[in-house]
């Protein structure tokens, strides 16, 4: 039962095969059993979840239900949840009980979802392995010696290990797609501005975007129906007509034009991963899609540009953590500077401090043009590359990550090695367009993800392609055996 | 050696909106600490700014009032620095693309000379909170009620050449802001704050000297004192062989001196960059026209109209339009009594004299426009003389309210009955035979004596014109 | 772009971070490596390109000037580290 999709659970609840209270209790039991090893959750909201479940059962009985009524979900701990600890994976917020709900949390709650808890993540979403969390690393359910990916590693592991039906995540440079790939699940990063950032703790404001980590493309579509849409509390939220993301799932792929970026399929890519992707492409071709090569000539500059833009924005976004109004405060500060410096140095981990310093440097007098402005220009070139490519193809397909989940500690020696993990995902954030990852095969017992990228507002099309692929393959149904 | 002073002013004006620039918190002055600071104002994680439309309208109307270029696409930037009254660790401001660009403003000096002062720009930004230094076991207390209140920072060109010009500029700015109704302009409550960039150079030099920035000047009087003080300090320094260093100085009004603010000097590198939580504010001509349509008549336009429509002197018109409240007052009085020139005299001489003496604003005037208008009407319809009117005016300032009742109860009504005046004239002539003889002997000046005597007896109530006419007639008989 | 320890200390101060002396060499070397990676950006000429701050050419929405907030001080100060008489306490601010 716990491995079922949201769509299946919703039907089961409708049929009264199970109640939300029973389902919620079953997930809570499994969390209690497995979380001590996986460390996917930072906070479990047992009482609140059971209360919400009981209410959801009433609502379903009264016929007031949405597909999410009574569905147990998890939120990445980057989303503010009223009266619930919200840490963002940082010591800085070890005591931050949010006085308000994020827009995403509020919308899912209104849809009747049950919140099981808050999932572990890289500190302030800065990381690709979940190892920068103050609350300890998350373990990959497929192999506990390996990382789940990051930064939404807790959400990905929780979905893969059936510790929730579906989870929310955020993606600034690949933080939904890469962990989805490493954990063998489906993840969608929507178009920038589709989902409100209100109440989502900022890392890099012009890149951050919330989205689902799910067991199927259909579930991702269902969650998008619940969370997407204009929010007046976020000035960058886009006023785009509401749409039903499930409406086109059944559409045929006949005539679909798929582009393969030449620079993604080179000798640098693991040949076994190449083979898996070629097999996936064959499936799509058999469903009526055609394939051509496309060029993204500035993709190789996406990591450098990203590591200016994201740290620069982060350096300012993280200035509010000063020990004055909330969060960690150093003991007995001798003066103001001491209060700031010690609170911040004790509260932030090494990777966060490093990025704050890189960003501070990139914005400082004399370097702004060479770094920040240059990066913003490359950002435009990257977006233009995609605009050009989408003149001849509908979606771009490639690997989500160069390889399968790596071992804990394997890439910690040098930050730059870790940064290059996101080489295939980062350009999508810089361009603001949607991208998703879905399971495409297995390599030595570990899942491999395939990335689909489309033009702005093409989420429904991406979900359609993914859903059709999932109707014809079973990679998304593989589950790890978690002991 | 003669010196020239160069001054540029940066004026922060708190815009009179109900809610803050980027949050729905109230901007009301004087609330209990931190009761008007919501999750955004406190910079809680995950909170985002949403801009108040009224701030944009106010900024654009100011731009139009000073003939400035209006930014069709203005962009917000983050200005980064750590300070406890700045919750986000950055201030949202506008650096390269302000809402108001280059403009200018005309000032009139006391000697009637005019000068045009350039305005470099005016940008929208957030105000900071307040640090309270009362002792909390060696700690400071932070109140964030003011944090996020909208400010318009108006930056002048370095066109001002002395403290008096700076004051005239500031007063003109103040007047425009009140005309537009975009701020209460209250300097003592900090709704209008002024920083002055001051430098000196030897006459004839073309390069500017090193400037200092004087902060915390919170009244018109202090602007003049602070600048004069700083100019003298710089001149003394240079003449003693020293050098002015570029720094921020604080004006201390208690001691009348400026002193260095070293705490603010530590290597400021504000690391401005475009605010990613906000999008460019884009406006079109239709928007600008709509703002223009709602704007009131401004001081310069009103001044010219007063000259043209009412036949006032340039000087009187300028005085009367120096504030919107004063101009409104004058126009109400003039409309009521139908005599603009007489109204202008009463407002500029009697009323302003009274207000100056009692240190009151026109809004606090003890005499209402209706009272003054009625009073002037009674002069016009010969109920009282101009001289008696002063007595009535005095009674009004002392709290009596009804002009006609004052005239009635004190018996101040002018005597216009020819018979009564004729008797008065006869009595005066009969009582002063010597003077009559002098007058008839050709000493014209004695005429005034007869008038004086007649007025004395009538307690000033005799109609002066009638009295004059009858006196001349009788004396020449 | 290689940085030295003094540069890093200056940046750390701007960002109000403290770096312990034994760690400074490693911090400097890691940040220098990151900057070297970033310097790949300089391989292309972008003089004719307009910087892009946001992915889309959207413009700012405005909200009406209305007070929508009520006093939540007590609730919001429950999570504050140090308050007194409704004020947030910090070590003495010297001007």
GROMACS .gro file of N, CA, C and O in nm, chain B residues 17-21 23-25 33-35 37-39 42 50-54 56 82-84 132-133 136-143 263 271 276 278-280 282, chain C residues 13-16 53-54 56-73 75-77 79 82 84-95:
model
  328
  500UNK      N    1   0.226   5.737   0.289
  500UNK     CA    2   0.136   5.627   0.255
  500UNK      C    3   0.080   5.568   0.384
  500UNK      O    4   0.133   5.591   0.492
  501UNK      N    5  -0.028   5.490   0.370
  501UNK     CA    6  -0.086   5.426   0.487
  501UNK      C    7  -0.002   5.304   0.526
  501UNK      O    8   0.021   5.277   0.643
  502UNK      N    9   0.046   5.232   0.424
  502UNK     CA   10   0.121   5.109   0.451
  502UNK      C   11   0.264   5.124   0.399
  502UNK      O   12   0.296   5.219   0.328
  503UNK      N   13   0.348   5.028   0.434
  503UNK     CA   14   0.490   5.038   0.402
  503UNK      C   15   0.518   5.014   0.253
  503UNK      O   16   0.430   4.976   0.178
  504UNK      N   17   0.643   5.038   0.216
  504UNK     CA   18   0.683   5.026   0.076
  504UNK      C   19   0.661   4.884   0.023
  504UNK      O   20   0.610   4.864  -0.086
  506UNK      N   21   0.543   4.608   0.243
  506UNK     CA   22   0.457   4.522   0.325
  506UNK      C   23   0.330   4.598   0.363
  506UNK      O   24   0.323   4.720   0.348
  507UNK      N   25   0.232   4.524   0.414
  507UNK     CA   26   0.104   4.584   0.450
  507UNK      C   27   0.101   4.637   0.593
  507UNK      O   28  -0.006   4.661   0.648
  508UNK      N   29   0.219   4.658   0.654
  508UNK     CA   30   0.222   4.714   0.790
  508UNK      C   31   0.194   4.863   0.787
  508UNK      O   32   0.230   4.931   0.691
  516UNK      N   33   0.674   5.006   2.032
  516UNK     CA   34   0.782   4.945   1.955
  516UNK      C   35   0.745   4.809   1.896
  516UNK      O   36   0.684   4.726   1.965
  517UNK      N   37   0.781   4.790   1.770
  517UNK     CA   38   0.766   4.662   1.700
  517UNK      C   39   0.623   4.610   1.687
  517UNK      O   40   0.603   4.493   1.658
  518UNK      N   41   0.525   4.698   1.708
  518UNK     CA   42   0.386   4.655   1.686
  518UNK      C   43   0.346   4.676   1.541
  518UNK      O   44   0.241   4.633   1.499
  520UNK      N   45   0.561   4.591   1.280
  520UNK     CA   46   0.666   4.521   1.207
  520UNK      C   47   0.619   4.378   1.185
  520UNK      O   48   0.609   4.300   1.279
  521UNK      N   49   0.583   4.344   1.062
  521UNK     CA   50   0.531   4.210   1.034
  521UNK      C   51   0.645   4.118   0.990
  521UNK      O   52   0.763   4.154   0.998
  522UNK      N   53   0.610   3.999   0.943
  522UNK     CA   54   0.714   3.900   0.912
  522UNK      C   55   0.810   3.949   0.805
  522UNK      O   56   0.927   3.918   0.809
  525UNK      N   57   1.047   4.218   0.960
  525UNK     CA   58   1.146   4.155   1.048
  525UNK      C   59   1.243   4.069   0.969
  525UNK      O   60   1.333   4.009   1.026
  533UNK      N   61   0.650   4.311  -0.177
  533UNK     CA   62   0.549   4.341  -0.280
  533UNK      C   63   0.526   4.492  -0.276
  533UNK      O   64   0.493   4.549  -0.172
  534UNK      N   65   0.542   4.558  -0.390
  534UNK     CA   66   0.548   4.704  -0.388
  534UNK      C   67   0.412   4.772  -0.381
  534UNK      O   68   0.315   4.731  -0.445
  535UNK      N   69   0.411   4.881  -0.304
  535UNK     CA   70   0.295   4.965  -0.282
  535UNK      C   71   0.278   5.062  -0.400
  535UNK      O   72   0.369   5.138  -0.432
  536UNK      N   73   0.163   5.057  -0.466
  536UNK     CA   74   0.144   5.138  -0.587
  536UNK      C   75   0.145   5.289  -0.559
  536UNK      O   76   0.185   5.369  -0.642
  537UNK      N   77   0.102   5.325  -0.438
  537UNK     CA   78   0.094   5.466  -0.403
  537UNK      C   79   0.233   5.531  -0.400
  537UNK      O   80   0.249   5.649  -0.431
  539UNK      N   81   0.481   5.466  -0.594
  539UNK     CA   82   0.517   5.497  -0.732
  539UNK      C   83   0.448   5.626  -0.778
  539UNK      O   84   0.510   5.715  -0.835
  565UNK      N   85   2.561   4.563   0.716
  565UNK     CA   86   2.507   4.508   0.840
  565UNK      C   87   2.485   4.620   0.940
  565UNK      O   88   2.575   4.699   0.968
  566UNK      N   89   2.365   4.628   0.992
  566UNK     CA   90   2.334   4.722   1.098
  566UNK      C   91   2.207   4.672   1.166
  566UNK      O   92   2.118   4.621   1.097
  567UNK      N   93   2.197   4.684   1.297
  567UNK     CA   94   2.081   4.621   1.362
  567UNK      C   95   1.947   4.681   1.323
  567UNK      O   96   1.845   4.615   1.336
  615UNK      N   97   1.746   5.238   1.992
  615UNK     CA   98   1.723   5.321   2.110
  615UNK      C   99   1.835   5.293   2.208
  615UNK      O  100   1.868   5.179   2.238
  616UNK      N  101   1.895   5.403   2.253
  616UNK     CA  102   2.018   5.385   2.330
  616UNK      C  103   1.997   5.392   2.481
  616UNK      O  104   2.093   5.395   2.556
  619UNK      N  105   1.971   4.914   2.847
  619UNK     CA  106   1.914   4.786   2.883
  619UNK      C  107   2.032   4.698   2.922
  619UNK      O  108   2.083   4.621   2.842
  620UNK      N  109   2.081   4.714   3.040
  620UNK     CA  110   2.202   4.642   3.088
  620UNK      C  111   2.313   4.645   2.983
  620UNK      O  112   2.362   4.543   2.939
  621UNK      N  113   2.342   4.767   2.937
  621UNK     CA  114   2.451   4.780   2.841
  621UNK      C  115   2.415   4.743   2.698
  621UNK      O  116   2.501   4.733   2.613
  622UNK      N  117   2.286   4.717   2.672
  622UNK     CA  118   2.243   4.681   2.537
  622UNK      C  119   2.164   4.796   2.475
  622UNK      O  120   2.114   4.883   2.546
  623UNK      N  121   2.153   4.793   2.342
  623UNK     CA  122   2.063   4.886   2.273
  623UNK      C  123   1.937   4.811   2.235
  623UNK      O  124   1.940   4.690   2.214
  624UNK      N  125   1.826   4.885   2.227
  624UNK     CA  126   1.700   4.823   2.188
  624UNK      C  127   1.666   4.862   2.044
  624UNK      O  128   1.689   4.975   2.004
  625UNK      N  129   1.615   4.766   1.968
  625UNK     CA  130   1.583   4.793   1.827
  625UNK      C  131   1.432   4.792   1.807
  625UNK      O  132   1.363   4.697   1.844
  626UNK      N  133   1.383   4.902   1.749
  626UNK     CA  134   1.241   4.915   1.715
  626UNK      C  135   1.230   4.919   1.563
  626UNK      O  136   1.287   5.008   1.499
  746UNK      N  137   3.241   5.538   1.321
  746UNK     CA  138   3.179   5.405   1.317
  746UNK      C  139   3.121   5.374   1.180
  746UNK      O  140   3.112   5.260   1.140
  754UNK      N  141   2.817   4.674  -0.228
  754UNK     CA  142   2.788   4.558  -0.315
  754UNK      C  143   2.646   4.563  -0.374
  754UNK      O  144   2.569   4.467  -0.365
  759UNK      N  145   1.670   4.065  -0.685
  759UNK     CA  146   1.606   3.957  -0.762
  759UNK      C  147   1.464   3.925  -0.717
  759UNK      O  148   1.393   3.854  -0.789
  761UNK      N  149   1.233   4.145  -0.693
  761UNK     CA  150   1.141   4.240  -0.755
  761UNK      C  151   1.172   4.249  -0.904
  761UNK      O  152   1.285   4.226  -0.946
  762UNK      N  153   1.071   4.284  -0.980
  762UNK     CA  154   1.087   4.297  -1.125
  762UNK      C  155   1.094   4.446  -1.158
  762UNK      O  156   1.059   4.530  -1.075
  763UNK      N  157   1.139   4.480  -1.280
  763UNK     CA  158   1.143   4.622  -1.316
  763UNK      C  159   1.002   4.684  -1.311
  763UNK      O  160   0.904   4.620  -1.348
  765UNK      N  161   0.761   4.918  -1.470
  765UNK     CA  162   0.750   4.978  -1.602
  765UNK      C  163   0.623   5.063  -1.609
  765UNK      O  164   0.515   5.018  -1.572
  973UNK      N  165   3.517   3.971   0.656
  973UNK     CA  166   3.468   4.082   0.739
  973UNK      C  167   3.345   4.148   0.675
  973UNK      O  168   3.247   4.176   0.744
  974UNK      N  169   3.350   4.171   0.544
  974UNK     CA  170   3.234   4.229   0.475
  974UNK      C  171   3.110   4.143   0.497
  974UNK      O  172   3.000   4.194   0.510
  975UNK      N  173   3.130   4.011   0.498
  975UNK     CA  174   3.018   3.918   0.514
  975UNK      C  175   2.993   3.885   0.661
  975UNK      O  176   2.907   3.803   0.692
  976UNK      N  177   3.063   3.952   0.751
  976UNK     CA  178   3.053   3.928   0.895
  976UNK      C  179   3.066   3.779   0.928
  976UNK      O  180   2.978   3.719   0.990
 1013UNK      N  181   1.882   3.976  -1.558
 1013UNK     CA  182   1.864   3.959  -1.413
 1013UNK      C  183   1.753   3.859  -1.383
 1013UNK      O  184   1.754   3.792  -1.282
 1014UNK      N  185   1.654   3.854  -1.473
 1014UNK     CA  186   1.541   3.764  -1.454
 1014UNK      C  187   1.519   3.684  -1.581
 1014UNK      O  188   1.542   3.734  -1.690
 1016UNK      N  189   1.251   3.612  -1.732
 1016UNK     CA  190   1.146   3.659  -1.823
 1016UNK      C  191   1.135   3.811  -1.819
 1016UNK      O  192   1.177   3.874  -1.723
 1017UNK      N  193   1.077   3.865  -1.923
 1017UNK     CA  194   1.062   4.009  -1.930
 1017UNK      C  195   0.937   4.055  -1.858
 1017UNK      O  196   0.866   4.144  -1.903
 1018UNK      N  197   0.908   3.994  -1.747
 1018UNK     CA  198   0.789   4.033  -1.672
 1018UNK      C  199   0.815   4.165  -1.600
 1018UNK      O  200   0.930   4.204  -1.581
 1019UNK      N  201   0.709   4.234  -1.564
 1019UNK     CA  202   0.726   4.361  -1.493
 1019UNK      C  203   0.655   4.354  -1.357
 1019UNK      O  204   0.573   4.266  -1.333
 1020UNK      N  205   0.690   4.449  -1.274
 1020UNK     CA  206   0.645   4.449  -1.136
 1020UNK      C  207   0.495   4.470  -1.124
 1020UNK      O  208   0.439   4.562  -1.183
 1021UNK      N  209   0.431   4.383  -1.045
 1021UNK     CA  210   0.291   4.407  -1.007
 1021UNK      C  211   0.292   4.495  -0.883
 1021UNK      O  212   0.384   4.490  -0.804
 1022UNK      N  213   0.188   4.575  -0.868
 1022UNK     CA  214   0.183   4.663  -0.751
 1022UNK      C  215   0.061   4.627  -0.667
 1022UNK      O  216  -0.039   4.577  -0.719
 1023UNK      N  217   0.073   4.654  -0.537
 1023UNK     CA  218  -0.042   4.625  -0.450
 1023UNK      C  219  -0.103   4.757  -0.406
 1023UNK      O  220  -0.033   4.859  -0.400
 1024UNK      N  221  -0.232   4.756  -0.372
 1024UNK     CA  222  -0.295   4.880  -0.324
 1024UNK      C  223  -0.236   4.921  -0.190
 1024UNK      O  224  -0.190   4.836  -0.114
 1025UNK      N  225  -0.238   5.052  -0.163
 1025UNK     CA  226  -0.183   5.104  -0.037
 1025UNK      C  227  -0.282   5.080   0.075
 1025UNK      O  228  -0.361   5.168   0.109
 1026UNK      N  229  -0.280   4.960   0.131
 1026UNK     CA  230  -0.373   4.927   0.239
 1026UNK      C  231  -0.298   4.861   0.354
 1026UNK      O  232  -0.209   4.780   0.329
 1027UNK      N  233  -0.336   4.897   0.475
 1027UNK     CA  234  -0.278   4.831   0.592
 1027UNK      C  235  -0.350   4.698   0.609
 1027UNK      O  236  -0.471   4.695   0.631
 1028UNK      N  237  -0.275   4.590   0.591
 1028UNK     CA  238  -0.337   4.457   0.601
 1028UNK      C  239  -0.287   4.381   0.722
 1028UNK      O  240  -0.330   4.269   0.748
 1029UNK      N  241  -0.191   4.440   0.793
 1029UNK     CA  242  -0.128   4.368   0.904
 1029UNK      C  243  -0.178   4.422   1.039
 1029UNK      O  244  -0.206   4.540   1.053
 1030UNK      N  245  -0.185   4.329   1.135
 1030UNK     CA  246  -0.219   4.370   1.271
 1030UNK      C  247  -0.098   4.343   1.362
 1030UNK      O  248  -0.004   4.277   1.320
 1031UNK      N  249  -0.106   4.391   1.481
 1031UNK     CA  250   0.005   4.373   1.576
 1031UNK      C  251   0.023   4.226   1.614
 1031UNK      O  252  -0.066   4.166   1.673
 1032UNK      N  253   0.137   4.168   1.578
 1032UNK     CA  254   0.167   4.027   1.611
 1032UNK      C  255   0.292   4.019   1.697
 1032UNK      O  256   0.361   3.918   1.697
 1033UNK      N  257   0.323   4.130   1.766
 1033UNK     CA  258   0.453   4.138   1.832
 1033UNK      C  259   0.480   4.022   1.927
 1033UNK      O  260   0.586   3.961   1.923
 1035UNK      N  261   0.365   3.719   1.941
 1035UNK     CA  262   0.388   3.592   1.872
 1035UNK      C  263   0.525   3.594   1.803
 1035UNK      O  264   0.602   3.497   1.811
 1036UNK      N  265   0.556   3.705   1.737
 1036UNK     CA  266   0.680   3.712   1.660
 1036UNK      C  267   0.803   3.722   1.750
 1036UNK      O  268   0.913   3.685   1.710
 1037UNK      N  269   0.784   3.772   1.873
 1037UNK     CA  270   0.901   3.783   1.960
 1037UNK      C  271   0.924   3.656   2.042
 1037UNK      O  272   1.026   3.645   2.110
 1039UNK      N  273   1.007   3.389   1.914
 1039UNK     CA  274   1.122   3.321   1.852
 1039UNK      C  275   1.248   3.409   1.855
 1039UNK      O  276   1.349   3.374   1.796
 1042UNK      N  277   1.657   3.769   2.221
 1042UNK     CA  278   1.664   3.860   2.336
 1042UNK      C  279   1.577   3.983   2.311
 1042UNK      O  280   1.598   4.057   2.215
 1044UNK      N  281   1.332   4.307   2.524
 1044UNK     CA  282   1.289   4.370   2.649
 1044UNK      C  283   1.198   4.487   2.614
 1044UNK      O  284   1.228   4.564   2.521
 1045UNK      N  285   1.088   4.499   2.684
 1045UNK     CA  286   0.989   4.604   2.657
 1045UNK      C  287   0.952   4.612   2.509
 1045UNK      O  288   0.935   4.720   2.454
 1046UNK      N  289   0.946   4.496   2.445
 1046UNK     CA  290   0.907   4.495   2.304
 1046UNK      C  291   1.019   4.528   2.208
 1046UNK      O  292   0.999   4.531   2.087
 1047UNK      N  293   1.138   4.554   2.259
 1047UNK     CA  294   1.252   4.588   2.172
 1047UNK      C  295   1.344   4.467   2.156
 1047UNK      O  296   1.357   4.386   2.248
 1048UNK      N  297   1.408   4.457   2.040
 1048UNK     CA  298   1.510   4.354   2.020
 1048UNK      C  299   1.640   4.406   2.079
 1048UNK      O  300   1.678   4.521   2.053
 1049UNK      N  301   1.706   4.324   2.158
 1049UNK     CA  302   1.829   4.371   2.223
 1049UNK      C  303   1.953   4.329   2.145
 1049UNK      O  304   1.965   4.216   2.100
 1050UNK      N  305   2.044   4.424   2.132
 1050UNK     CA  306   2.174   4.397   2.070
 1050UNK      C  307   2.281   4.467   2.154
 1050UNK      O  308   2.250   4.562   2.227
 1051UNK      N  309   2.406   4.422   2.144
 1051UNK     CA  310   2.511   4.494   2.214
 1051UNK      C  311   2.510   4.641   2.172
 1051UNK      O  312   2.474   4.672   2.058
 1052UNK      N  313   2.545   4.727   2.262
 1052UNK     CA  314   2.531   4.871   2.243
 1052UNK      C  315   2.576   4.918   2.104
 1052UNK      O  316   2.686   4.887   2.059
 1053UNK      N  317   2.487   4.993   2.039
 1053UNK     CA  318   2.519   5.050   1.909
 1053UNK      C  319   2.587   5.184   1.933
 1053UNK      O  320   2.532   5.272   1.998
 1054UNK      N  321   2.710   5.197   1.884
 1054UNK     CA  322   2.784   5.322   1.907
 1054UNK      C  323   2.782   5.403   1.779
 1054UNK      O  324   2.810   5.352   1.671
 1055UNK      N  325   2.747   5.534   1.793
 1055UNK     CA  326   2.750   5.620   1.674
 1055UNK      C  327   2.855   5.728   1.688
 1055UNK      O  328   2.885   5.771   1.796
   0.00000   0.00000   0.00000
